[in-house]
Amino acid sequence: MERISSWLNRNSLYIALLAAWIAMCGSLYFSEVRGYAPCVLCWYQRILMYPLAGVIAIGLLRRDGNLPYYVLPFSLLGLGVSTYHYLLEKTDLFAGSSFCAQGASCTTQWINWFGFVTIPFLALTAFLLITLMSLIALLNGEPVAEDEEGDALRMPWLQVSGVVIGVLAVFTALFISGAQDPQVAAAEQNPFATLSVTPGAQVRVDGTVSDPATLVHGEQLYLQSCAACHGADGLGVANLGNQLRGSDFFASNTDEQLLAVIRQGRELNDPANTTGLVMPPSGGRPDLSDEDILAITQYLRTP
Ligand code: HEC
């Protein structure tokens, strides 16, 4: 136990450095390789996280005992923003908040690992780790610039560059493997790839649905969860989502087929991807039931 705590005391800011670099490279991986569109709140978190990657590295190199004081304002603010963002995604506490009404929606859950790990959750974890590690460093008065005899200590180049280069190497590999995915390239080159997906699908063009309550429910959910990318009218938004209402894809698929497509979403490397943009699983709303999504598809079949 004592050994762990003394190891932690000596290395707390290296752990913070590692967390900041993983968070920065990971967020760039999600947006640049996987194609997930960052929302306004994501950008605020980036503004607070990215400088830390540099500040912690330089502070460690210079053995600046004040480093925690430079880090904590950023990490605490970041912790606040990502907590807010996570609650926005997972609860109704801030329903009706006007954040991200346009562009990429802040409530879109691009990933939902184990049912709770979303991108803001990952950011929250990183900010929390950086905050805790800075507090440990603060309490210890580490790092020090001089040894007991008063001689200046050398800059810890090896440790700092080891962390940075290690993270960069892992993410460079991820970037290269993502960028060279042949299916991504194929999907980008073949705009008609989707046409072959649903041979013999049941055609329902008029979409007359008798139950008005379902349509109202569908409209509400559509406006909350899908309109940010597919447009309030369902006719699509440039660089966010394509046309749904009145599209050939809707005409040539049954509601059940649409349900399956919406549940799965479309990654960039999905052969059916036509836009080079990502459709998040369940439209980023894993909490929607099958009935909810079917209400949305029925609503979208109305003229
Ligand atoms: C963050 C943006 C975003 C959100 C939110 C979103 N979508 Fe999408 N959706 C997309 C993109 C981008 C595509 C196109 C993917 C492609 O190239 O095939 C798409 C494609 C689709 C398709 C396939 C259409 C076709 O012509 O291939 C359906 C159906 C669909 N979305 C339904 C929904 C529904 C229903 C919701 C809400 C529950 C929703 N989407 C929320 C971005 C989004």
Short mmCIF file of N, CA and C in Angstrom, two decimals, residues 130-277:
data_model
loop_
_atom_site.label_atom_id
_atom_site.label_comp_id
_atom_site.label_asym_id
_atom_site.label_seq_id
_atom_site.Cartn_x
_atom_site.Cartn_y
_atom_site.Cartn_z
N ILE A 130 -7.25 13.73 -14.29
CA ILE A 130 -6.28 14.82 -14.30
C ILE A 130 -6.43 15.68 -13.04
N THR A 131 -7.70 15.91 -12.65
CA THR A 131 -7.94 16.70 -11.44
C THR A 131 -7.38 15.99 -10.20
N LEU A 132 -7.70 14.71 -10.06
CA LEU A 132 -7.23 13.97 -8.88
C LEU A 132 -5.70 13.92 -8.84
N MET A 133 -5.09 13.66 -10.00
CA MET A 133 -3.63 13.55 -10.03
C MET A 133 -2.98 14.90 -9.71
N SER A 134 -3.60 15.98 -10.17
CA SER A 134 -3.06 17.31 -9.86
C SER A 134 -3.19 17.60 -8.37
N LEU A 135 -4.31 17.17 -7.79
CA LEU A 135 -4.48 17.39 -6.35
C LEU A 135 -3.44 16.62 -5.56
N ILE A 136 -3.17 15.39 -5.98
CA ILE A 136 -2.13 14.60 -5.30
C ILE A 136 -0.79 15.34 -5.40
N ALA A 137 -0.48 15.83 -6.61
CA ALA A 137 0.78 16.54 -6.80
C ALA A 137 0.83 17.80 -5.94
N LEU A 138 -0.31 18.47 -5.84
CA LEU A 138 -0.39 19.70 -5.06
C LEU A 138 -0.09 19.41 -3.59
N LEU A 139 -0.68 18.33 -3.07
CA LEU A 139 -0.48 17.98 -1.66
C LEU A 139 0.96 17.57 -1.40
N ASN A 140 1.63 17.03 -2.41
CA ASN A 140 3.00 16.56 -2.24
C ASN A 140 4.04 17.63 -2.50
N GLY A 141 3.60 18.73 -3.10
CA GLY A 141 4.57 19.75 -3.48
C GLY A 141 5.51 19.28 -4.58
N GLU A 142 5.18 18.18 -5.28
CA GLU A 142 6.02 17.71 -6.38
C GLU A 142 5.58 18.39 -7.66
N PRO A 143 6.36 18.43 -8.71
CA PRO A 143 7.74 17.98 -8.78
C PRO A 143 8.70 19.07 -8.29
N VAL A 144 9.91 18.66 -7.94
CA VAL A 144 10.89 19.64 -7.46
C VAL A 144 11.97 19.88 -8.50
N ALA A 145 12.51 21.08 -8.46
CA ALA A 145 13.50 21.45 -9.48
C ALA A 145 14.93 21.18 -8.99
N GLU A 146 15.08 20.95 -7.68
CA GLU A 146 16.44 20.77 -7.16
C GLU A 146 16.50 19.53 -6.28
N ASP A 147 17.66 18.91 -6.21
CA ASP A 147 17.80 17.78 -5.29
C ASP A 147 18.17 18.30 -3.90
N GLU A 148 18.46 17.37 -2.95
CA GLU A 148 18.66 17.81 -1.57
C GLU A 148 19.88 18.72 -1.41
N GLU A 149 20.87 18.53 -2.28
CA GLU A 149 22.06 19.39 -2.18
C GLU A 149 21.86 20.74 -2.84
N GLY A 150 20.68 20.95 -3.45
CA GLY A 150 20.44 22.23 -4.09
C GLY A 150 20.91 22.28 -5.54
N ASP A 151 21.31 21.12 -6.09
CA ASP A 151 21.69 21.11 -7.51
C ASP A 151 20.43 20.96 -8.37
N ALA A 152 20.45 21.68 -9.49
CA ALA A 152 19.28 21.60 -10.37
C ALA A 152 19.17 20.19 -10.95
N LEU A 153 17.97 19.64 -10.96
CA LEU A 153 17.74 18.31 -11.54
C LEU A 153 17.59 18.44 -13.05
N ARG A 154 17.96 17.38 -13.75
CA ARG A 154 17.83 17.45 -15.20
C ARG A 154 16.36 17.33 -15.61
N MET A 155 16.05 17.87 -16.76
CA MET A 155 14.68 17.76 -17.24
C MET A 155 14.35 16.30 -17.57
N PRO A 156 13.16 15.83 -17.18
CA PRO A 156 12.81 14.42 -17.42
C PRO A 156 12.35 14.17 -18.86
N TRP A 157 13.27 14.42 -19.79
CA TRP A 157 12.92 14.27 -21.21
C TRP A 157 12.42 12.87 -21.53
N LEU A 158 13.13 11.90 -20.99
CA LEU A 158 12.84 10.52 -21.36
C LEU A 158 11.41 10.14 -20.98
N GLN A 159 11.02 10.46 -19.75
CA GLN A 159 9.69 10.09 -19.27
C GLN A 159 8.60 10.81 -20.07
N VAL A 160 8.79 12.13 -20.22
CA VAL A 160 7.74 12.91 -20.90
C VAL A 160 7.62 12.47 -22.35
N SER A 161 8.74 12.35 -23.04
CA SER A 161 8.63 11.97 -24.45
C SER A 161 8.17 10.52 -24.57
N GLY A 162 8.51 9.69 -23.57
CA GLY A 162 8.02 8.30 -23.60
C GLY A 162 6.50 8.26 -23.62
N VAL A 163 5.87 9.03 -22.73
CA VAL A 163 4.40 9.05 -22.68
C VAL A 163 3.84 9.58 -24.00
N VAL A 164 4.38 10.71 -24.45
CA VAL A 164 3.82 11.36 -25.65
C VAL A 164 4.01 10.47 -26.87
N ILE A 165 5.21 9.96 -27.04
CA ILE A 165 5.47 9.15 -28.24
C ILE A 165 4.68 7.84 -28.19
N GLY A 166 4.55 7.27 -26.99
CA GLY A 166 3.77 6.04 -26.85
C GLY A 166 2.33 6.25 -27.30
N VAL A 167 1.70 7.31 -26.80
CA VAL A 167 0.30 7.57 -27.18
C VAL A 167 0.21 7.86 -28.67
N LEU A 168 1.14 8.68 -29.17
CA LEU A 168 1.10 9.03 -30.59
C LEU A 168 1.25 7.79 -31.46
N ALA A 169 2.12 6.86 -31.03
CA ALA A 169 2.34 5.65 -31.84
C ALA A 169 1.06 4.83 -31.94
N VAL A 170 0.38 4.65 -30.79
CA VAL A 170 -0.85 3.86 -30.80
C VAL A 170 -1.89 4.52 -31.71
N PHE A 171 -2.05 5.84 -31.57
CA PHE A 171 -3.09 6.49 -32.36
C PHE A 171 -2.71 6.63 -33.82
N THR A 172 -1.40 6.75 -34.11
CA THR A 172 -1.01 6.77 -35.51
C THR A 172 -1.41 5.46 -36.17
N ALA A 173 -1.19 4.35 -35.45
CA ALA A 173 -1.59 3.06 -36.00
C ALA A 173 -3.10 3.04 -36.24
N LEU A 174 -3.88 3.55 -35.27
CA LEU A 174 -5.33 3.59 -35.44
C LEU A 174 -5.73 4.48 -36.61
N PHE A 175 -5.07 5.63 -36.73
CA PHE A 175 -5.39 6.54 -37.83
C PHE A 175 -5.12 5.87 -39.16
N ILE A 176 -3.94 5.22 -39.26
CA ILE A 176 -3.58 4.62 -40.55
C ILE A 176 -4.54 3.49 -40.88
N SER A 177 -4.84 2.64 -39.89
CA SER A 177 -5.71 1.50 -40.21
C SER A 177 -7.11 1.99 -40.54
N GLY A 178 -7.58 3.06 -39.87
CA GLY A 178 -8.90 3.60 -40.19
C GLY A 178 -8.92 4.26 -41.55
N ALA A 179 -7.85 4.99 -41.86
CA ALA A 179 -7.84 5.74 -43.11
C ALA A 179 -7.73 4.84 -44.32
N GLN A 180 -7.10 3.68 -44.13
CA GLN A 180 -6.89 2.82 -45.30
C GLN A 180 -7.94 1.74 -45.44
N ASP A 181 -9.00 1.83 -44.63
CA ASP A 181 -10.03 0.83 -44.72
C ASP A 181 -10.63 0.79 -46.12
N PRO A 182 -10.46 -0.32 -46.84
CA PRO A 182 -10.91 -0.33 -48.24
C PRO A 182 -12.41 -0.12 -48.38
N GLN A 183 -13.18 -0.57 -47.35
CA GLN A 183 -14.63 -0.40 -47.46
C GLN A 183 -15.03 1.07 -47.38
N VAL A 184 -14.27 1.83 -46.56
CA VAL A 184 -14.58 3.26 -46.48
C VAL A 184 -14.39 3.88 -47.84
N ALA A 185 -13.25 3.56 -48.45
CA ALA A 185 -12.96 4.12 -49.75
C ALA A 185 -14.04 3.71 -50.75
N ALA A 186 -14.45 2.44 -50.71
CA ALA A 186 -15.46 1.96 -51.65
C ALA A 186 -16.78 2.69 -51.45
N ALA A 187 -17.16 2.86 -50.18
CA ALA A 187 -18.43 3.53 -49.91
C ALA A 187 -18.39 4.97 -50.39
N GLU A 188 -17.19 5.60 -50.23
CA GLU A 188 -17.12 6.99 -50.67
C GLU A 188 -17.17 7.08 -52.19
N GLN A 189 -16.62 6.06 -52.86
CA GLN A 189 -16.58 6.14 -54.32
C GLN A 189 -17.91 5.73 -54.96
N ASN A 190 -18.68 4.89 -54.29
CA ASN A 190 -19.88 4.37 -54.93
C ASN A 190 -21.14 4.93 -54.28
N PRO A 191 -21.64 6.04 -54.80
CA PRO A 191 -22.79 6.67 -54.16
C PRO A 191 -24.06 5.84 -54.28
N PHE A 192 -24.04 4.82 -55.13
CA PHE A 192 -25.27 4.03 -55.32
C PHE A 192 -25.23 2.73 -54.55
N ALA A 193 -24.21 2.57 -53.68
CA ALA A 193 -24.04 1.30 -52.97
C ALA A 193 -25.31 0.90 -52.25
N THR A 194 -26.04 1.86 -51.73
CA THR A 194 -27.20 1.55 -50.92
C THR A 194 -28.33 0.92 -51.72
N LEU A 195 -28.34 1.16 -53.03
CA LEU A 195 -29.47 0.69 -53.84
C LEU A 195 -29.56 -0.83 -53.89
N SER A 196 -28.45 -1.49 -53.69
CA SER A 196 -28.47 -2.94 -53.80
C SER A 196 -28.87 -3.59 -52.47
N VAL A 197 -29.10 -2.81 -51.45
CA VAL A 197 -29.24 -3.38 -50.11
C VAL A 197 -30.58 -4.07 -49.89
N THR A 198 -31.66 -3.54 -50.50
CA THR A 198 -32.98 -4.05 -50.15
C THR A 198 -33.78 -4.53 -51.36
N PRO A 199 -33.29 -5.60 -52.00
CA PRO A 199 -34.03 -6.08 -53.16
C PRO A 199 -35.41 -6.58 -52.75
N GLY A 200 -36.41 -6.27 -53.53
CA GLY A 200 -37.75 -6.79 -53.30
C GLY A 200 -38.42 -6.28 -52.06
N ALA A 201 -37.96 -5.13 -51.56
CA ALA A 201 -38.58 -4.61 -50.35
C ALA A 201 -40.01 -4.15 -50.65
N GLN A 202 -40.82 -4.23 -49.61
CA GLN A 202 -42.21 -3.84 -49.77
C GLN A 202 -42.31 -2.33 -50.00
N VAL A 203 -43.03 -1.93 -51.01
CA VAL A 203 -43.12 -0.51 -51.32
C VAL A 203 -44.33 0.12 -50.65
N ARG A 204 -44.08 1.16 -49.89
CA ARG A 204 -45.19 1.87 -49.26
C ARG A 204 -44.95 3.34 -49.45
N VAL A 205 -45.56 3.90 -50.48
CA VAL A 205 -45.25 5.30 -50.76
C VAL A 205 -46.21 6.26 -50.07
N ASP A 206 -47.47 5.89 -49.98
CA ASP A 206 -48.41 6.89 -49.44
C ASP A 206 -48.28 7.00 -47.93
N GLY A 207 -47.99 5.89 -47.26
CA GLY A 207 -47.71 5.94 -45.82
C GLY A 207 -48.89 6.40 -45.00
N THR A 208 -50.11 6.16 -45.42
CA THR A 208 -51.25 6.57 -44.60
C THR A 208 -51.28 5.72 -43.33
N VAL A 209 -51.21 6.40 -42.20
CA VAL A 209 -51.23 5.70 -40.92
C VAL A 209 -52.42 6.22 -40.15
N SER A 210 -53.18 5.30 -39.59
CA SER A 210 -54.48 5.72 -39.05
C SER A 210 -54.38 6.36 -37.66
N ASP A 211 -53.38 5.97 -36.88
CA ASP A 211 -53.38 6.38 -35.47
C ASP A 211 -52.69 7.75 -35.28
N PRO A 212 -53.45 8.80 -35.06
CA PRO A 212 -52.83 10.14 -34.95
C PRO A 212 -51.92 10.26 -33.73
N ALA A 213 -52.24 9.56 -32.64
CA ALA A 213 -51.40 9.68 -31.44
C ALA A 213 -49.98 9.18 -31.73
N THR A 214 -49.89 8.10 -32.50
CA THR A 214 -48.57 7.59 -32.88
C THR A 214 -47.80 8.63 -33.67
N LEU A 215 -48.52 9.28 -34.57
CA LEU A 215 -47.84 10.28 -35.41
C LEU A 215 -47.33 11.46 -34.58
N VAL A 216 -48.12 11.89 -33.62
CA VAL A 216 -47.69 13.01 -32.77
C VAL A 216 -46.46 12.59 -31.96
N HIS A 217 -46.54 11.37 -31.39
CA HIS A 217 -45.41 10.83 -30.64
C HIS A 217 -44.17 10.75 -31.54
N GLY A 218 -44.37 10.24 -32.75
CA GLY A 218 -43.25 10.10 -33.69
C GLY A 218 -42.66 11.45 -34.04
N GLU A 219 -43.52 12.42 -34.24
CA GLU A 219 -43.02 13.76 -34.61
C GLU A 219 -42.17 14.34 -33.47
N GLN A 220 -42.70 14.22 -32.23
CA GLN A 220 -41.95 14.75 -31.08
C GLN A 220 -40.57 14.11 -31.00
N LEU A 221 -40.55 12.77 -31.08
CA LEU A 221 -39.26 12.08 -30.96
C LEU A 221 -38.36 12.44 -32.12
N TYR A 222 -38.93 12.55 -33.32
CA TYR A 222 -38.11 12.91 -34.48
C TYR A 222 -37.44 14.26 -34.26
N LEU A 223 -38.25 15.24 -33.81
CA LEU A 223 -37.70 16.59 -33.64
C LEU A 223 -36.62 16.60 -32.55
N GLN A 224 -36.81 15.80 -31.50
CA GLN A 224 -35.81 15.73 -30.43
C GLN A 224 -34.52 15.05 -30.88
N SER A 225 -34.67 13.94 -31.61
CA SER A 225 -33.51 13.05 -31.76
C SER A 225 -32.91 13.04 -33.15
N CYS A 226 -33.65 13.34 -34.17
CA CYS A 226 -33.17 13.12 -35.53
C CYS A 226 -33.05 14.42 -36.31
N ALA A 227 -33.88 15.43 -35.95
CA ALA A 227 -33.99 16.62 -36.79
C ALA A 227 -32.68 17.38 -36.89
N ALA A 228 -31.85 17.32 -35.83
CA ALA A 228 -30.59 18.06 -35.87
C ALA A 228 -29.77 17.65 -37.09
N CYS A 229 -29.81 16.37 -37.45
CA CYS A 229 -29.03 15.91 -38.60
C CYS A 229 -29.87 15.79 -39.87
N HIS A 230 -31.13 15.37 -39.73
CA HIS A 230 -31.92 15.11 -40.94
C HIS A 230 -32.85 16.28 -41.28
N GLY A 231 -32.80 17.35 -40.52
CA GLY A 231 -33.61 18.53 -40.82
C GLY A 231 -35.00 18.43 -40.21
N ALA A 232 -35.54 19.59 -39.80
CA ALA A 232 -36.86 19.60 -39.16
C ALA A 232 -37.92 19.04 -40.10
N ASP A 233 -37.72 19.22 -41.40
CA ASP A 233 -38.69 18.73 -42.37
C ASP A 233 -38.37 17.32 -42.86
N GLY A 234 -37.26 16.76 -42.40
CA GLY A 234 -36.87 15.41 -42.85
C GLY A 234 -36.23 15.38 -44.22
N LEU A 235 -35.90 16.57 -44.74
CA LEU A 235 -35.36 16.61 -46.10
C LEU A 235 -33.83 16.64 -46.11
N GLY A 236 -33.23 16.52 -44.94
CA GLY A 236 -31.76 16.43 -44.88
C GLY A 236 -31.11 17.76 -44.58
N VAL A 237 -29.88 17.69 -44.06
CA VAL A 237 -29.06 18.87 -43.78
C VAL A 237 -27.68 18.59 -44.37
N ALA A 238 -27.17 19.55 -45.13
CA ALA A 238 -25.87 19.34 -45.79
C ALA A 238 -24.81 18.98 -44.76
N ASN A 239 -24.02 17.98 -45.05
CA ASN A 239 -22.90 17.55 -44.20
C ASN A 239 -23.31 17.00 -42.83
N LEU A 240 -24.61 16.75 -42.62
CA LEU A 240 -25.00 16.15 -41.34
C LEU A 240 -25.80 14.86 -41.56
N GLY A 241 -26.91 14.96 -42.27
CA GLY A 241 -27.70 13.74 -42.52
C GLY A 241 -28.48 13.89 -43.81
N ASN A 242 -28.82 12.75 -44.41
CA ASN A 242 -29.45 12.84 -45.73
C ASN A 242 -30.98 12.91 -45.61
N GLN A 243 -31.63 13.00 -46.77
CA GLN A 243 -33.09 13.10 -46.81
C GLN A 243 -33.73 11.80 -46.35
N LEU A 244 -34.76 11.89 -45.53
CA LEU A 244 -35.51 10.70 -45.13
C LEU A 244 -36.93 10.76 -45.70
N ARG A 245 -37.62 11.86 -45.39
CA ARG A 245 -39.02 11.95 -45.84
C ARG A 245 -39.06 11.96 -47.37
N GLY A 246 -39.85 11.02 -47.92
CA GLY A 246 -40.02 10.98 -49.38
C GLY A 246 -38.82 10.41 -50.13
N SER A 247 -37.81 9.86 -49.39
CA SER A 247 -36.63 9.35 -50.10
C SER A 247 -36.91 7.97 -50.70
N ASP A 248 -36.12 7.61 -51.70
CA ASP A 248 -36.24 6.27 -52.29
C ASP A 248 -36.01 5.21 -51.24
N PHE A 249 -35.09 5.50 -50.33
CA PHE A 249 -34.76 4.50 -49.31
C PHE A 249 -35.98 4.20 -48.45
N PHE A 250 -36.71 5.24 -48.07
CA PHE A 250 -37.93 5.01 -47.29
C PHE A 250 -38.97 4.28 -48.11
N ALA A 251 -39.09 4.64 -49.38
CA ALA A 251 -40.11 4.02 -50.22
C ALA A 251 -39.84 2.53 -50.42
N SER A 252 -38.58 2.14 -50.45
CA SER A 252 -38.26 0.76 -50.79
C SER A 252 -37.98 -0.12 -49.58
N ASN A 253 -38.24 0.39 -48.38
CA ASN A 253 -38.04 -0.42 -47.17
C ASN A 253 -39.30 -0.41 -46.32
N THR A 254 -39.59 -1.54 -45.68
CA THR A 254 -40.71 -1.57 -44.72
C THR A 254 -40.26 -0.88 -43.44
N ASP A 255 -41.22 -0.58 -42.58
CA ASP A 255 -40.87 0.03 -41.30
C ASP A 255 -39.94 -0.86 -40.50
N GLU A 256 -40.17 -2.17 -40.58
CA GLU A 256 -39.32 -3.10 -39.82
C GLU A 256 -37.89 -3.07 -40.36
N GLN A 257 -37.76 -2.98 -41.67
CA GLN A 257 -36.41 -2.89 -42.25
C GLN A 257 -35.74 -1.58 -41.83
N LEU A 258 -36.53 -0.51 -41.84
CA LEU A 258 -35.98 0.78 -41.41
C LEU A 258 -35.54 0.71 -39.95
N LEU A 259 -36.37 0.05 -39.14
CA LEU A 259 -36.03 -0.10 -37.72
C LEU A 259 -34.65 -0.73 -37.56
N ALA A 260 -34.42 -1.80 -38.34
CA ALA A 260 -33.13 -2.49 -38.24
C ALA A 260 -31.99 -1.56 -38.65
N VAL A 261 -32.21 -0.81 -39.74
CA VAL A 261 -31.16 0.11 -40.21
C VAL A 261 -30.88 1.18 -39.15
N ILE A 262 -31.96 1.72 -38.57
CA ILE A 262 -31.79 2.81 -37.59
C ILE A 262 -31.10 2.28 -36.32
N ARG A 263 -31.51 1.09 -35.86
CA ARG A 263 -30.88 0.49 -34.68
C ARG A 263 -29.37 0.35 -34.89
N GLN A 264 -29.02 -0.14 -36.07
CA GLN A 264 -27.61 -0.42 -36.32
C GLN A 264 -26.81 0.85 -36.58
N GLY A 265 -27.43 1.86 -37.21
CA GLY A 265 -26.67 3.03 -37.62
C GLY A 265 -25.77 2.68 -38.78
N ARG A 266 -24.97 3.63 -39.21
CA ARG A 266 -24.04 3.35 -40.32
C ARG A 266 -22.69 3.94 -40.04
N GLU A 267 -21.72 3.07 -39.86
CA GLU A 267 -20.34 3.52 -39.72
C GLU A 267 -19.82 3.94 -41.09
N LEU A 268 -18.68 4.61 -41.08
CA LEU A 268 -18.09 5.02 -42.36
C LEU A 268 -17.75 3.82 -43.23
N ASN A 269 -17.35 2.71 -42.59
CA ASN A 269 -16.92 1.56 -43.40
C ASN A 269 -18.07 0.63 -43.74
N ASP A 270 -19.31 1.04 -43.47
CA ASP A 270 -20.47 0.25 -43.87
C ASP A 270 -20.64 0.38 -45.39
N PRO A 271 -20.73 -0.77 -46.09
CA PRO A 271 -20.84 -0.69 -47.55
C PRO A 271 -22.05 0.12 -48.00
N ALA A 272 -23.10 0.20 -47.15
CA ALA A 272 -24.30 0.94 -47.54
C ALA A 272 -24.14 2.44 -47.35
N ASN A 273 -23.03 2.86 -46.75
CA ASN A 273 -22.87 4.30 -46.47
C ASN A 273 -22.73 5.07 -47.78
N THR A 274 -23.56 6.09 -47.93
CA THR A 274 -23.54 6.85 -49.19
C THR A 274 -22.96 8.24 -49.01
N THR A 275 -22.92 8.75 -47.80
CA THR A 275 -22.59 10.16 -47.62
C THR A 275 -21.17 10.40 -47.13
N GLY A 276 -20.51 9.35 -46.63
CA GLY A 276 -19.22 9.58 -46.00
C GLY A 276 -19.39 10.22 -44.62
N LEU A 277 -20.63 10.18 -44.08
CA LEU A 277 -20.89 10.67 -42.73
C LEU A 277 -21.44 9.51 -41.92
#
